[in-house]
PDB file of C-alpha atoms in Angstrom:
ATOM      1  CA  UNK M 238     -19.505   2.271  -2.262  1.00 39.00           C
ATOM      2  CA  UNK M 239     -22.903   2.396  -3.524  1.00 42.00           C
ATOM      3  CA  UNK M 240     -24.952  -1.064  -3.964  1.00 42.00           C
ATOM      4  CA  UNK M 241     -24.310  -1.140  -7.719  1.00 40.00           C
ATOM      5  CA  UNK M 242     -20.853  -0.971  -8.199  1.00 42.00           C
ATOM      6  CA  UNK M 243     -20.832  -4.068  -5.231  1.00 42.00           C
ATOM      7  CA  UNK M 244     -22.478  -5.618  -7.084  1.00 42.00           C
ATOM      8  CA  UNK M 245     -20.901  -5.125 -10.856  1.00 44.00           C
ATOM      9  CA  UNK M 246     -17.297  -5.793  -7.980  1.00 48.00           C
ATOM     10  CA  UNK M 247     -15.944  -2.819  -7.893  1.00 53.00           C
ATOM     11  CA  UNK M 248     -13.649  -2.349  -5.111  1.00 60.00           C
ATOM     12  CA  UNK M 249     -13.638   0.277  -2.965  1.00 73.00           C
ATOM     13  CA  UNK M 250     -11.429   1.258   0.078  1.00 83.00           C
ATOM     14  CA  UNK M 251     -13.007   0.241   3.333  1.00 88.00           C
ATOM     15  CA  UNK M 252     -13.205   2.829   7.066  1.00 89.00           C
ATOM     16  CA  UNK M 253     -10.710   1.149   8.288  1.00 90.00           C
ATOM     17  CA  UNK M 254     -12.988   1.992  12.294  1.00 91.00           C
ATOM     18  CA  UNK M 255     -15.762  -0.734  10.670  1.00 92.00           C
ATOM     19  CA  UNK M 256     -13.706  -3.151   9.501  1.00 93.00           C
ATOM     20  CA  UNK M 257     -11.358  -3.418  12.950  1.00 93.00           C
ATOM     21  CA  UNK M 258     -14.571  -3.311  14.483  1.00 92.00           C
ATOM     22  CA  UNK M 259     -16.208  -6.787  11.891  1.00 90.00           C
ATOM     23  CA  UNK M 260     -12.138  -7.860  12.652  1.00 94.00           C
ATOM     24  CA  UNK M 261     -12.409  -8.289  16.817  1.00 94.00           C
ATOM     25  CA  UNK M 262     -12.566 -11.149  16.952  1.00 94.00           C
ATOM     26  CA  UNK M 263      -9.248 -12.524  14.763  1.00 94.00           C
ATOM     27  CA  UNK M 264      -6.732  -9.354  15.634  1.00 96.00           C
ATOM     28  CA  UNK M 265      -4.031  -9.957  17.953  1.00 95.00           C
ATOM     29  CA  UNK M 266      -4.638  -7.376  21.100  1.00 94.00           C
ATOM     30  CA  UNK M 267      -2.626  -4.155  20.255  1.00 93.00           C
ATOM     31  CA  UNK M 268      -2.917  -5.289  16.582  1.00 95.00           C
ATOM     32  CA  UNK M 269      -4.676  -2.211  13.926  1.00 93.00           C
ATOM     33  CA  UNK M 270      -5.409  -1.885  10.784  1.00 95.00           C
ATOM     34  CA  UNK M 271      -4.289   0.701   8.298  1.00 94.00           C
ATOM     35  CA  UNK M 272      -5.351   0.131   5.035  1.00 93.00           C
ATOM     36  CA  UNK M 273      -8.502  -1.922   3.509  1.00 94.00           C
ATOM     37  CA  UNK M 274     -10.308  -2.606   0.546  1.00 91.00           C
ATOM     38  CA  UNK M 275     -14.214  -4.035  -0.280  1.00 87.00           C
ATOM     39  CA  UNK M 276     -14.158  -6.229  -2.925  1.00 83.00           C
ATOM     40  CA  UNK M 277     -18.148  -6.839  -3.314  1.00 78.00           C
ATOM     41  CA  UNK M 278     -18.465  -8.919   0.837  1.00 80.00           C
ATOM     42  CA  UNK M 279     -14.896  -9.547   0.504  1.00 88.00           C
ATOM     43  CA  UNK M 280     -11.591  -7.886   2.121  1.00 91.00           C
ATOM     44  CA  UNK M 281      -8.918  -7.511   1.831  1.00 93.00           C
ATOM     45  CA  UNK M 282      -6.812  -6.209   4.688  1.00 96.00           C
ATOM     46  CA  UNK M 283      -3.655  -4.741   5.353  1.00 96.00           C
ATOM     47  CA  UNK M 284      -2.353  -4.643   9.279  1.00 96.00           C
ATOM     48  CA  UNK M 285       1.406  -4.048  10.237  1.00 94.00           C
ATOM     49  CA  UNK M 286       1.532  -7.329  10.773  1.00 94.00           C
ATOM     50  CA  UNK M 287       0.045  -8.954   8.563  1.00 96.00           C
ATOM     51  CA  UNK M 288      -1.993  -9.491   5.481  1.00 96.00           C
ATOM     52  CA  UNK M 289      -5.881 -10.639   5.982  1.00 96.00           C
ATOM     53  CA  UNK M 290      -7.963 -11.763   1.976  1.00 94.00           C
ATOM     54  CA  UNK M 291     -11.641 -11.766   4.462  1.00 93.00           C
ATOM     55  CA  UNK M 292     -13.446 -14.558   1.502  1.00 90.00           C
ATOM     56  CA  UNK M 293     -17.552 -14.106   2.035  1.00 86.00           C
ATOM     57  CA  UNK M 294     -18.844 -17.646   1.037  1.00 85.00           C
ATOM     58  CA  UNK M 295     -22.434 -19.076   0.246  1.00 75.00           C
ATOM     59  CA  UNK M 296     -25.550 -16.878  -0.595  1.00 74.00           C
ATOM     60  CA  UNK M 297     -25.824 -15.255   2.772  1.00 72.00           C
ATOM     61  CA  UNK M 298     -22.281 -14.573   3.368  1.00 67.00           C
ATOM     62  CA  UNK M 299     -22.147 -16.481   6.643  1.00 79.00           C
ATOM     63  CA  UNK M 300     -19.934 -18.638   6.034  1.00 88.00           C
ATOM     64  CA  UNK M 301     -16.310 -16.318   5.886  1.00 91.00           C
ATOM     65  CA  UNK M 302     -12.632 -17.727   5.824  1.00 93.00           C
ATOM     66  CA  UNK M 303      -9.913 -15.486   7.293  1.00 93.00           C
ATOM     67  CA  UNK M 304      -6.577 -16.468   5.196  1.00 93.00           C
ATOM     68  CA  UNK M 305      -3.591 -14.464   7.879  1.00 95.00           C
ATOM     69  CA  UNK M 306      -0.423 -13.538   5.233  1.00 95.00           C
ATOM     70  CA  UNK M 307       2.574 -12.747   7.429  1.00 95.00           C
ATOM     71  CA  UNK M 308       4.185  -9.374   5.543  1.00 95.00           C
ATOM     72  CA  UNK M 309       7.707 -12.447   5.621  1.00 94.00           C
ATOM     73  CA  UNK M 310       5.569 -15.153   3.998  1.00 95.00           C
ATOM     74  CA  UNK M 311       5.068 -13.025   0.695  1.00 95.00           C
ATOM     75  CA  UNK M 312       8.150 -13.655  -1.613  1.00 94.00           C
ATOM     76  CA  UNK M 313       6.133 -11.620  -4.436  1.00 93.00           C
ATOM     77  CA  UNK M 314       3.239  -9.891  -6.078  1.00 94.00           C
ATOM     78  CA  UNK M 315       2.090  -9.192  -9.509  1.00 93.00           C
ATOM     79  CA  UNK M 316      -1.184  -6.630 -10.614  1.00 90.00           C
ATOM     80  CA  UNK M 317      -2.205  -6.647 -13.909  1.00 88.00           C
ATOM     81  CA  UNK M 318      -4.558  -3.755 -15.233  1.00 80.00           C
ATOM     82  CA  UNK M 319      -7.571  -3.908 -17.374  1.00 74.00           C
ATOM     83  CA  UNK M 320      -7.358  -3.574 -20.499  1.00 71.00           C
ATOM     84  CA  UNK M 321      -8.461  -1.738 -23.570  1.00 65.00           C
ATOM     85  CA  UNK M 322     -11.153  -4.843 -24.031  1.00 63.00           C
ATOM     86  CA  UNK M 323     -10.854  -6.656 -20.417  1.00 62.00           C
ATOM     87  CA  UNK M 324     -13.663  -5.847 -17.535  1.00 68.00           C
ATOM     88  CA  UNK M 325     -10.877  -6.510 -14.405  1.00 77.00           C
ATOM     89  CA  UNK M 326      -7.417  -6.233 -13.878  1.00 83.00           C
ATOM     90  CA  UNK M 327      -5.480  -9.159 -11.221  1.00 87.00           C
ATOM     91  CA  UNK M 328      -3.866  -9.590  -8.268  1.00 90.00           C
ATOM     92  CA  UNK M 329      -1.079 -12.926  -7.865  1.00 93.00           C
ATOM     93  CA  UNK M 330       0.494 -13.060  -4.952  1.00 95.00           C
ATOM     94  CA  UNK M 331       2.096 -15.308  -3.738  1.00 95.00           C
ATOM     95  CA  UNK M 332       3.628 -17.146  -0.591  1.00 95.00           C
ATOM     96  CA  UNK M 333       6.962 -19.073  -0.045  1.00 93.00           C
ATOM     97  CA  UNK M 334       6.520 -22.878  -0.593  1.00 91.00           C
ATOM     98  CA  UNK M 335       3.155 -22.562  -2.219  1.00 91.00           C
ATOM     99  CA  UNK M 336       3.626 -22.585  -6.380  1.00 93.00           C
ATOM    100  CA  UNK M 337       0.257 -21.229  -7.386  1.00 95.00           C
ATOM    101  CA  UNK M 338      -0.651 -17.280  -6.390  1.00 95.00           C
ATOM    102  CA  UNK M 339      -3.565 -16.215  -4.219  1.00 93.00           C
ATOM    103  CA  UNK M 340      -5.683 -14.155  -7.147  1.00 90.00           C
ATOM    104  CA  UNK M 341      -8.375 -11.383  -6.455  1.00 87.00           C
ATOM    105  CA  UNK M 342      -9.951  -9.926  -9.028  1.00 83.00           C
ATOM    106  CA  UNK M 343     -10.762  -6.031  -9.507  1.00 80.00           C
ATOM    107  CA  UNK M 344     -12.446  -4.048 -11.525  1.00 73.00           C
ATOM    108  CA  UNK M 345     -10.733  -1.921 -13.723  1.00 68.00           C
ATOM    109  CA  UNK M 346      -9.510   0.997 -11.987  1.00 70.00           C
ATOM    110  CA  UNK M 347      -6.916   2.489  -9.284  1.00 70.00           C
ATOM    111  CA  UNK M 348      -8.208   0.711  -6.714  1.00 79.00           C
ATOM    112  CA  UNK M 349      -5.888  -2.563  -7.795  1.00 84.00           C
ATOM    113  CA  UNK M 350      -3.565   0.420  -7.335  1.00 86.00           C
ATOM    114  CA  UNK M 351      -3.912   1.797  -4.114  1.00 89.00           C
ATOM    115  CA  UNK M 352      -4.076  -2.496  -3.804  1.00 89.00           C
ATOM    116  CA  UNK M 353      -0.400  -2.667  -5.112  1.00 90.00           C
ATOM    117  CA  UNK M 354       1.110   0.184  -3.260  1.00 92.00           C
ATOM    118  CA  UNK M 355       0.517  -0.841  -0.475  1.00 91.00           C
ATOM    119  CA  UNK M 356       1.635  -3.893  -1.049  1.00 92.00           C
ATOM    120  CA  UNK M 357       4.701  -2.809  -2.121  1.00 93.00           C
ATOM    121  CA  UNK M 358       4.645  -0.607   1.422  1.00 92.00           C
ATOM    122  CA  UNK M 359       4.942  -3.069   3.834  1.00 90.00           C
ATOM    123  CA  UNK M 360       6.853  -6.502   1.639  1.00 88.00           C
ATOM    124  CA  UNK M 361      10.408  -6.849   3.321  1.00 73.00           C
ATOM    125  CA  UNK M 362       9.525  -5.371   5.813  1.00 65.00           C
TER     126      UNK M 362
END
């Protein structure tokens, strides 16, 4: 992904080997990454066990939140595509026992549908 598209918020598929190396501290023994998507500094990661949302915070990005969601805890999700005048698409994921969804913004393009397809193939396994 180029610097300009990263600054504009374009999501793109990330190299799973690179992401796995970067997340080695939080992955369980034997857990492997199946798909990953980079969104500026953040990541949306699919393993065979869970969805991991990586949120880099602050100016330096050194402070990082790792939100781990077992697929069985996802009650439902939605994707809102960008309209003719919209610049962003949106992903919402509802977790069992919570009223408000987790929301992620994506720029227009097909990546939001790749993420939706990955969610659809993992949720309800």
